[in-house]
CSV table of C-alpha atoms in Angstrom, one decimal:
chain,number,residue,atom,x,y,z
A,1043,MET,CA,-17.7,-14.1,-0.1
A,1044,ASP,CA,-15.2,-11.7,1.5
A,1045,TYR,CA,-12.7,-12.6,-1.2
A,1046,LEU,CA,-15.2,-11.7,-4.0
A,1047,ILE,CA,-16.0,-8.4,-2.3
A,1048,LYS,CA,-12.3,-7.5,-2.0
A,1049,TYR,CA,-11.7,-8.5,-5.6
A,1050,GLU,CA,-14.5,-6.2,-6.7
A,1051,MET,CA,-13.2,-3.3,-4.7
A,1052,LEU,CA,-9.7,-3.8,-6.2
A,1053,ALA,CA,-11.1,-4.0,-9.7
A,1054,ALA,CA,-13.2,-0.8,-9.1
A,1055,THR,CA,-10.1,1.0,-7.8
A,1056,ALA,CA,-8.0,-0.1,-10.8
A,1057,GLU,CA,-10.7,1.1,-13.3
A,1058,LEU,CA,-11.0,4.4,-11.5
A,1059,ASN,CA,-7.3,5.0,-11.6
A,1060,ALA,CA,-7.1,4.1,-15.3
A,1061,ALA,CA,-10.0,6.5,-16.1
A,1062,ARG,CA,-8.3,9.2,-14.1
A,1063,GLU,CA,-5.0,8.8,-15.8
A,1064,LYS,CA,-6.7,9.0,-19.3
A,1065,LEU,CA,-8.5,12.1,-18.3
A,1066,MET,CA,-5.4,13.8,-16.9
A,1067,GLU,CA,-3.3,12.9,-19.9
A,1068,SER,CA,-6.0,14.3,-22.3
A,1069,LEU,CA,-6.3,17.6,-20.3
A,1070,GLY,CA,-2.6,18.4,-20.2
A,1071,GLU,CA,-2.1,21.8,-18.7
A,1072,LYS,CA,-5.7,22.1,-17.8
A,1073,LYS,CA,-5.6,19.4,-15.2
A,1074,LYS,CA,-4.7,21.8,-12.4
A,1075,LEU,CA,-7.9,23.9,-13.2
A,1076,TYR,CA,-9.9,20.7,-13.3
A,1077,VAL,CA,-8.7,19.5,-9.9
A,1078,SER,CA,-9.3,23.0,-8.4
A,1079,LEU,CA,-12.9,23.0,-9.6
A,1080,MET,CA,-13.4,19.5,-8.2
A,1081,ARG,CA,-12.0,20.6,-4.9
A,1082,MET,CA,-14.4,23.6,-4.9
A,1083,TRP,CA,-17.3,21.2,-5.6
A,1084,PHE,CA,-16.4,18.9,-2.7
A,1085,ARG,CA,-16.1,21.9,-0.4
A,1086,HIS,CA,-19.6,23.1,-1.3
A,1087,LYS,CA,-18.3,26.4,-2.8
A,1088,ILE,CA,-20.0,25.5,-6.1
A,1089,SER,CA,-22.8,23.2,-7.1
A,1090,LYS,CA,-22.6,20.0,-9.2
A,1091,GLU,CA,-24.3,21.8,-12.1
A,1092,ARG,CA,-21.8,24.7,-11.9
A,1093,PHE,CA,-19.0,22.2,-11.9
A,1094,ASP,CA,-20.2,20.5,-15.0
A,1095,MET,CA,-20.8,23.8,-16.8
A,1096,GLU,CA,-17.3,25.1,-16.0
A,1097,VAL,CA,-15.6,21.9,-16.8
A,1098,ARG,CA,-17.3,21.4,-20.2
A,1099,LYS,CA,-16.3,24.9,-21.3
A,1100,MET,CA,-12.6,23.8,-21.4
A,1101,MET,CA,-13.1,20.4,-22.9
A,1102,ASP,CA,-13.6,18.9,-26.4
A,1103,SER,CA,-15.8,15.9,-27.2
A,1104,LYS,CA,-13.0,13.4,-26.4
A,1105,GLN,CA,-12.1,15.0,-23.1
A,1106,ALA,CA,-15.8,15.2,-22.2
A,1107,HIS,CA,-16.1,11.4,-22.8
A,1108,PHE,CA,-13.1,10.7,-20.5
A,1109,HIS,CA,-14.7,13.1,-17.9
A,1110,ASN,CA,-18.0,11.2,-18.0
A,1111,GLU,CA,-16.2,7.9,-17.7
A,1112,PHE,CA,-14.2,9.1,-14.7
A,1113,LEU,CA,-17.2,10.4,-12.9
A,1114,LEU,CA,-19.1,7.1,-13.4
A,1115,ASN,CA,-16.2,5.1,-12.0
A,1116,LEU,CA,-15.9,7.6,-9.1
A,1117,PHE,CA,-19.6,7.3,-8.2
A,1118,PHE,CA,-19.5,3.5,-8.6
A,1119,LYS,CA,-16.6,3.4,-6.2
A,1120,CYS,CA,-17.9,5.8,-3.5
A,1121,VAL,CA,-21.7,5.8,-3.6
A,1122,LYS,CA,-23.7,2.9,-2.2
A,1123,PRO,CA,-26.4,1.4,-4.3
A,1124,ASP,CA,-30.0,2.3,-3.4
A,1125,LEU,CA,-31.6,-0.8,-4.8
A,1126,PRO,CA,-33.3,-3.1,-2.3
A,1127,GLU,CA,-31.6,-6.3,-1.3
A,1128,HIS,CA,-32.5,-9.6,-3.1
A,1129,GLY,CA,-34.0,-12.6,-1.3
A,1130,THR,CA,-36.7,-10.7,0.7
A,1131,MET,CA,-39.6,-12.5,2.3
A,1132,TYR,CA,-41.9,-11.2,-0.5
A,1133,SER,CA,-39.8,-12.7,-3.2
A,1134,LYS,CA,-39.5,-16.1,-1.4
A,1135,LEU,CA,-43.3,-16.3,-0.9
A,1136,ARG,CA,-43.8,-15.4,-4.6
A,1137,ALA,CA,-41.3,-18.2,-5.6
A,1138,ARG,CA,-43.2,-20.7,-3.4
A,1139,ARG,CA,-46.5,-19.7,-5.0
A,1140,ARG,CA,-45.1,-20.1,-8.5
A,1141,ALA,CA,-43.7,-23.5,-7.5
A,1142,ALA,CA,-47.1,-24.6,-6.2
A,1143,GLN,CA,-48.8,-23.5,-9.4
A,1144,TYR,CA,-46.3,-25.3,-11.5
A,1145,LYS,CA,-47.2,-28.6,-9.7
A,1146,ILE,CA,-50.9,-28.2,-10.5
A,1147,GLY,CA,-50.4,-27.3,-14.2
A,1148,PHE,CA,-49.6,-24.6,-16.7
A,1149,HIS,CA,-50.8,-21.1,-15.8
A,1150,LYS,CA,-50.4,-17.8,-17.6
A,1151,ALA,CA,-47.4,-15.8,-16.2
A,1152,ASN,CA,-47.8,-12.4,-14.7
A,1153,HIS,CA,-45.4,-10.0,-16.3
A,1154,GLN,CA,-45.3,-7.7,-13.3
A,1155,GLU,CA,-43.8,-10.4,-11.1
A,1156,TYR,CA,-40.8,-10.6,-13.4
A,1157,ALA,CA,-40.3,-6.8,-13.9
A,1158,PRO,CA,-37.2,-5.4,-12.2
A,1159,GLU,CA,-37.8,-3.6,-8.9
A,1160,ARG,CA,-36.8,0.1,-8.9
A,1161,VAL,CA,-36.7,2.7,-6.2
A,1162,ARG,CA,-39.2,5.4,-7.1
A,1163,GLN,CA,-38.0,9.0,-6.8
A,1164,LYS,CA,-40.0,12.2,-6.7
A,1165,LEU,CA,-39.9,14.3,-9.8
A,1166,HIS,CA,-38.0,17.6,-9.6
A,1167,GLU,CA,-36.6,16.7,-6.3
A,1168,ASP,CA,-34.0,19.2,-5.1
A,1169,ARG,CA,-30.7,17.6,-4.1
A,1170,ARG,CA,-29.2,19.4,-1.2
A,1171,TYR,CA,-25.8,19.1,0.4
A,1172,PRO,CA,-25.6,17.9,4.1
A,1173,ILE,CA,-24.0,21.2,5.1
A,1174,GLN,CA,-27.1,23.1,3.8
A,1175,ASP,CA,-29.4,21.0,6.1
A,1176,LEU,CA,-26.9,21.4,9.0
A,1177,LEU,CA,-26.2,17.6,8.9
A,1178,VAL,CA,-23.0,15.6,9.2
A,1179,PRO,CA,-21.5,14.8,5.8
A,1180,ASP,CA,-22.3,11.3,4.7
A,1181,GLU,CA,-19.8,8.5,3.9
A,1182,GLU,CA,-20.0,9.0,0.1
A,1183,LEU,CA,-18.9,12.6,0.2
A,1184,ILE,CA,-16.1,11.9,2.7
A,1185,HIS,CA,-14.9,9.1,0.6
A,1186,MET,CA,-14.8,11.2,-2.6
A,1187,ARG,CA,-12.9,14.0,-0.8
A,1188,MET,CA,-10.4,11.5,0.5
A,1189,MET,CA,-9.9,10.0,-3.0
A,1190,LEU,CA,-9.1,13.5,-4.3
A,1191,SER,CA,-6.7,14.2,-1.4
A,1192,SER,CA,-5.0,10.9,-2.0
A,1193,TRP,CA,-4.5,11.6,-5.7
A,1194,GLU,CA,-3.0,15.0,-4.9
A,1195,LEU,CA,-0.5,13.3,-2.6
A,1196,GLY,CA,0.5,10.7,-5.3
A,1197,LEU,CA,-1.5,7.8,-3.9
A,1198,GLU,CA,-3.7,5.4,-5.8
A,1199,GLY,CA,-6.9,5.9,-3.7
A,1200,SER,CA,-8.5,5.4,-0.3
A,1201,ASN,CA,-10.3,2.5,1.4
A,1202,ARG,CA,-14.0,2.9,2.1
A,1203,ARG,CA,-13.5,1.8,5.7
A,1204,VAL,CA,-11.4,4.9,6.4
A,1205,ALA,CA,-14.3,7.1,5.4
A,1206,ASN,CA,-16.6,5.0,7.6
A,1207,TYR,CA,-14.3,5.5,10.6
A,1208,ILE,CA,-14.1,9.2,10.0
A,1209,PHE,CA,-17.9,9.4,9.7
A,1210,TYR,CA,-18.4,7.8,13.1
A,1211,ALA,CA,-15.5,9.7,14.6
A,1212,VAL,CA,-17.1,13.0,13.6
A,1213,ARG,CA,-20.5,12.0,15.1
A,1214,ILE,CA,-18.8,11.1,18.4
A,1215,PHE,CA,-16.8,14.3,18.3
A,1216,VAL,CA,-20.0,16.4,17.8
A,1217,LYS,CA,-21.8,14.4,20.5
A,1218,ASP,CA,-19.0,15.1,23.1
A,1219,ILE,CA,-19.2,18.9,22.4
A,1220,ILE,CA,-23.0,18.9,22.8
A,1221,ILE,CA,-22.8,16.9,26.0
A,1222,ALA,CA,-20.2,19.3,27.4
A,1223,VAL,CA,-22.4,22.3,26.6
A,1224,LEU,CA,-25.5,20.7,28.1
A,1225,SER,CA,-23.8,19.5,31.2
A,1226,LEU,CA,-22.5,23.0,31.9
A,1227,LYS,CA,-26.0,24.4,31.8
A,1228,ASN,CA,-27.9,21.6,33.4
A,1229,GLY,CA,-27.5,19.0,36.1
A,1230,PHE,CA,-26.6,15.4,35.3
A,1231,ARG,CA,-26.1,12.0,36.8
A,1232,VAL,CA,-23.0,9.7,36.7
A,1233,ASN,CA,-23.3,5.9,36.7
A,1234,ALA,CA,-20.8,3.5,38.2
A,1235,LYS,CA,-18.6,3.6,35.1
A,1236,GLY,CA,-18.4,7.4,35.1
A,1237,ALA,CA,-20.7,8.0,32.1
A,1238,LEU,CA,-23.0,11.0,32.1
A,1239,HIS,CA,-26.7,10.4,31.8
A,1240,GLY,CA,-30.0,12.1,32.8
A,1241,ILE,CA,-28.9,15.6,31.7
A,1242,GLY,CA,-31.5,18.1,32.7
A,1243,ALA,CA,-33.5,15.7,34.9
A,1244,PRO,CA,-35.2,17.4,37.8
A,1245,VAL,CA,-33.6,17.2,41.3
A,1246,PRO,CA,-35.9,15.9,44.0
A,1247,ASN,CA,-36.6,18.1,47.1
A,1248,PRO,CA,-34.7,16.7,50.1
A,1249,TRP,CA,-37.5,17.8,52.4
A,1250,LEU,CA,-40.0,15.6,50.5
A,1251,LYS,CA,-37.7,12.6,49.9
A,1252,LYS,CA,-34.9,11.0,51.9
A,1253,VAL,CA,-31.5,12.5,51.1
A,1254,GLY,CA,-29.8,9.1,51.2
A,1255,ARG,CA,-32.1,7.7,48.5
A,1256,LEU,CA,-32.5,10.5,46.1
A,1257,TYR,CA,-31.7,8.1,43.3
A,1258,GLU,CA,-31.3,4.4,42.9
A,1259,LEU,CA,-27.7,3.4,43.8
A,1260,PRO,CA,-25.6,1.9,41.0
A,1261,PRO,CA,-24.8,-1.8,41.2
A,1262,LEU,CA,-21.6,-2.7,43.1
A,1263,PHE,CA,-20.3,-4.9,40.3
A,1264,SER,CA,-21.1,-5.2,36.6
A,1265,ASP,CA,-19.8,-8.7,36.0
A,1266,SER,CA,-23.2,-10.0,35.0
A,1267,LEU,CA,-25.8,-8.5,32.7
A,1268,TYR,CA,-28.1,-7.4,35.5
A,1269,GLY,CA,-25.4,-6.2,38.0
A,1270,MET,CA,-24.9,-7.5,41.5
A,1271,GLU,CA,-26.1,-6.5,45.0
A,1272,MET,CA,-25.1,-7.5,48.5
A,1273,MET,CA,-27.4,-9.4,50.8
A,1274,ASP,CA,-27.6,-9.1,54.6
A,1275,THR,CA,-25.4,-12.2,54.9
A,1276,GLY,CA,-22.6,-10.5,52.9
A,1277,GLU,CA,-23.2,-12.6,49.8
A,1278,HIS,CA,-23.4,-11.1,46.3
A,1279,VAL,CA,-26.3,-12.1,44.2
A,1280,PRO,CA,-27.7,-10.9,40.9
A,1281,ALA,CA,-29.7,-7.7,41.3
A,1282,ILE,CA,-33.5,-7.9,40.6
A,1283,GLN,CA,-34.4,-5.6,37.7
A,1284,GLN,CA,-37.4,-3.3,38.0
A,1285,SER,CA,-40.4,-3.8,35.8
A,1286,LEU,CA,-41.6,-1.2,33.4
A,1287,THR,CA,-44.4,-0.2,35.8
A,1288,GLU,CA,-42.0,0.2,38.7
A,1289,LYS,CA,-39.8,2.4,36.6
A,1290,HIS,CA,-42.7,4.6,35.6
A,1291,GLN,CA,-43.7,4.9,39.3
A,1292,ASP,CA,-40.1,6.0,40.2
A,1293,ILE,CA,-40.1,8.6,37.5
A,1294,ALA,CA,-43.5,9.9,38.6
A,1295,LEU,CA,-42.3,10.1,42.2
A,1296,ILE,CA,-39.1,12.0,41.2
A,1297,TYR,CA,-41.2,14.6,39.3
A,1298,SER,CA,-43.7,14.9,42.0
A,1299,THR,CA,-41.1,15.6,44.7
A,1300,CYS,CA,-38.9,18.0,42.7
A,1301,ARG,CA,-38.9,21.7,42.5
A,1302,GLU,CA,-40.5,23.6,39.6
A,1303,PRO,CA,-37.8,23.8,36.9
A,1304,ALA,CA,-36.7,27.3,36.0
A,1305,PRO,CA,-37.2,28.5,32.4
A,1306,LYS,CA,-34.2,27.6,30.2
A,1307,ARG,CA,-32.8,29.9,27.6
A,1308,ARG,CA,-31.4,29.0,24.2
A,1309,MET,CA,-27.8,28.0,23.7
A,1310,THR,CA,-25.6,30.8,22.5
A,1311,PRO,CA,-22.0,30.9,21.2
A,1312,PHE,CA,-21.0,32.1,24.7
A,1313,ASP,CA,-22.1,28.7,26.1
A,1314,PHE,CA,-19.9,26.9,23.6
A,1315,LEU,CA,-17.0,29.2,24.4
A,1316,GLU,CA,-17.4,28.6,28.2
A,1317,ALA,CA,-17.7,24.8,27.6
A,1318,LEU,CA,-14.5,24.6,25.6
A,1319,LYS,CA,-12.7,26.6,28.4
A,1320,VAL,CA,-14.0,24.5,31.2
A,1321,TYR,CA,-13.8,21.0,29.6
A,1322,THR,CA,-10.4,21.4,28.0
A,1323,ARG,CA,-10.2,17.6,27.1
A,1324,THR,CA,-13.3,17.8,24.8
A,1325,ILE,CA,-11.0,18.8,21.9
A,1326,MET,CA,-7.6,17.1,22.5
A,1327,SER,CA,-5.8,18.9,19.7
A,1328,HIS,CA,-4.6,22.3,20.9
A,1329,GLY,CA,-4.5,23.7,17.3
A,1330,ILE,CA,-8.1,22.7,16.5
A,1331,ASN,CA,-9.3,24.0,19.9
A,1332,THR,CA,-7.6,27.4,19.3
A,1333,ILE,CA,-9.2,27.7,15.8
A,1334,ASN,CA,-12.6,26.9,17.2
A,1335,ILE,CA,-12.3,29.4,20.0
A,1336,GLU,CA,-11.2,32.1,17.5
A,1337,ARG,CA,-14.2,31.4,15.3
A,1338,ILE,CA,-16.6,31.5,18.2
A,1339,ILE,CA,-15.2,34.9,19.4
A,1340,THR,CA,-15.4,36.2,15.8
A,1341,GLY,CA,-19.0,35.1,15.5
A,1342,MET,CA,-19.8,36.8,18.9
A,1343,SER,CA,-18.2,40.1,17.8
A,1344,HIS,CA,-19.8,40.2,14.4
A,1345,PRO,CA,-21.5,43.6,13.7
A,1346,SER,CA,-25.3,43.7,13.6
A,1347,TYR,CA,-27.4,44.6,10.6
A,1348,PRO,CA,-28.0,48.3,11.8
A,1349,GLU,CA,-24.3,48.7,12.2
A,1350,ILE,CA,-23.6,47.4,8.7
A,1351,GLU,CA,-26.3,49.6,7.3
A,1352,ARG,CA,-24.9,52.6,9.1
A,1353,ASP,CA,-21.4,52.0,7.8
A,1354,GLN,CA,-22.7,51.6,4.3
A,1355,ILE,CA,-24.5,54.9,4.5
A,1356,LEU,CA,-21.4,56.6,5.9
A,1357,ALA,CA,-19.3,55.2,3.1
A,1358,ASP,CA,-21.7,56.4,0.4
A,1359,PHE,CA,-21.9,59.9,2.0
A,1360,LEU,CA,-18.1,60.2,2.0
A,1361,LYS,CA,-17.9,59.2,-1.7
A,1362,LYS,CA,-20.4,61.8,-2.7
A,1363,ARG,CA,-19.1,64.6,-0.5
A,1364,PRO,CA,-16.8,67.1,-2.4
A,1365,TRP,CA,-13.5,67.4,-0.7
A,1366,PRO,CA,-12.1,71.0,-0.4
A,1367,ARG,CA,-9.0,71.8,-2.4
A,1368,SER,CA,-5.8,72.4,-0.5
A,1369,ARG,CA,-4.4,75.9,-0.6
A,1370,VAL,CA,-0.9,76.4,-2.0
């Protein structure tokens, strides 16, 4: 099965490279403009409709055919199919029902059972980029951008696993930055392995609860699934896990013995700047860290709307004002 999947991937890559070579040969000197427009589309500077409109202006019918063939192969290579998987429980039960009916005798077939299943989409649905919804780019978009970058470097293409790794790496990178900002503003707990958890949880009042048992102590060892604890005889035995009711009681006890939490303000660019300065290992690359700090400082020093309006009024006034002539 894995061999067939690899063979299909290699075949799709070969067809994509063949379609790209045909398109680039037919474009000639216009291929640089075509690649620049595609790069602008992938960077969200222009939309897909604007890309098609600008590209078809400089193409004839033959070049447009090669362009459509190239895009179809690119989408087939990078985009995952949205059709449901075969062999579901409903299809198995339907097959059993048909088999039981065939044993009894001949019955009239229902045409709806043999109709292909399709995913229904809403009419006039607006397709938005992930960056417009403030979301992390998906694997398909990352894969297409990597394919374009590999072609510019003279390579044949890019593997889909690389796009998958980059997708999860970006998610972990964003998660680390958010944890750094939240841990700087709120209290947190650390487990036996050093991982942060319970960010923003209330701190119990030591006058209402014993200081030595503010929280449940972490297990001494993590060799087993449930941890270990030491008995009075010095032996290590598996720790007894709390039930759901006991956990709810502990949480209620913590909230009943804690102080009233202070009102929290929203996160600002100053919080991100302070977090990057305190937790320097959040962004390991010095160059990327410097660029992000410069962008944050630029965003914090951006002029307000009244200042922009005031500068515009002053510029219009200076344009209309007649300047005095110099005396000879």
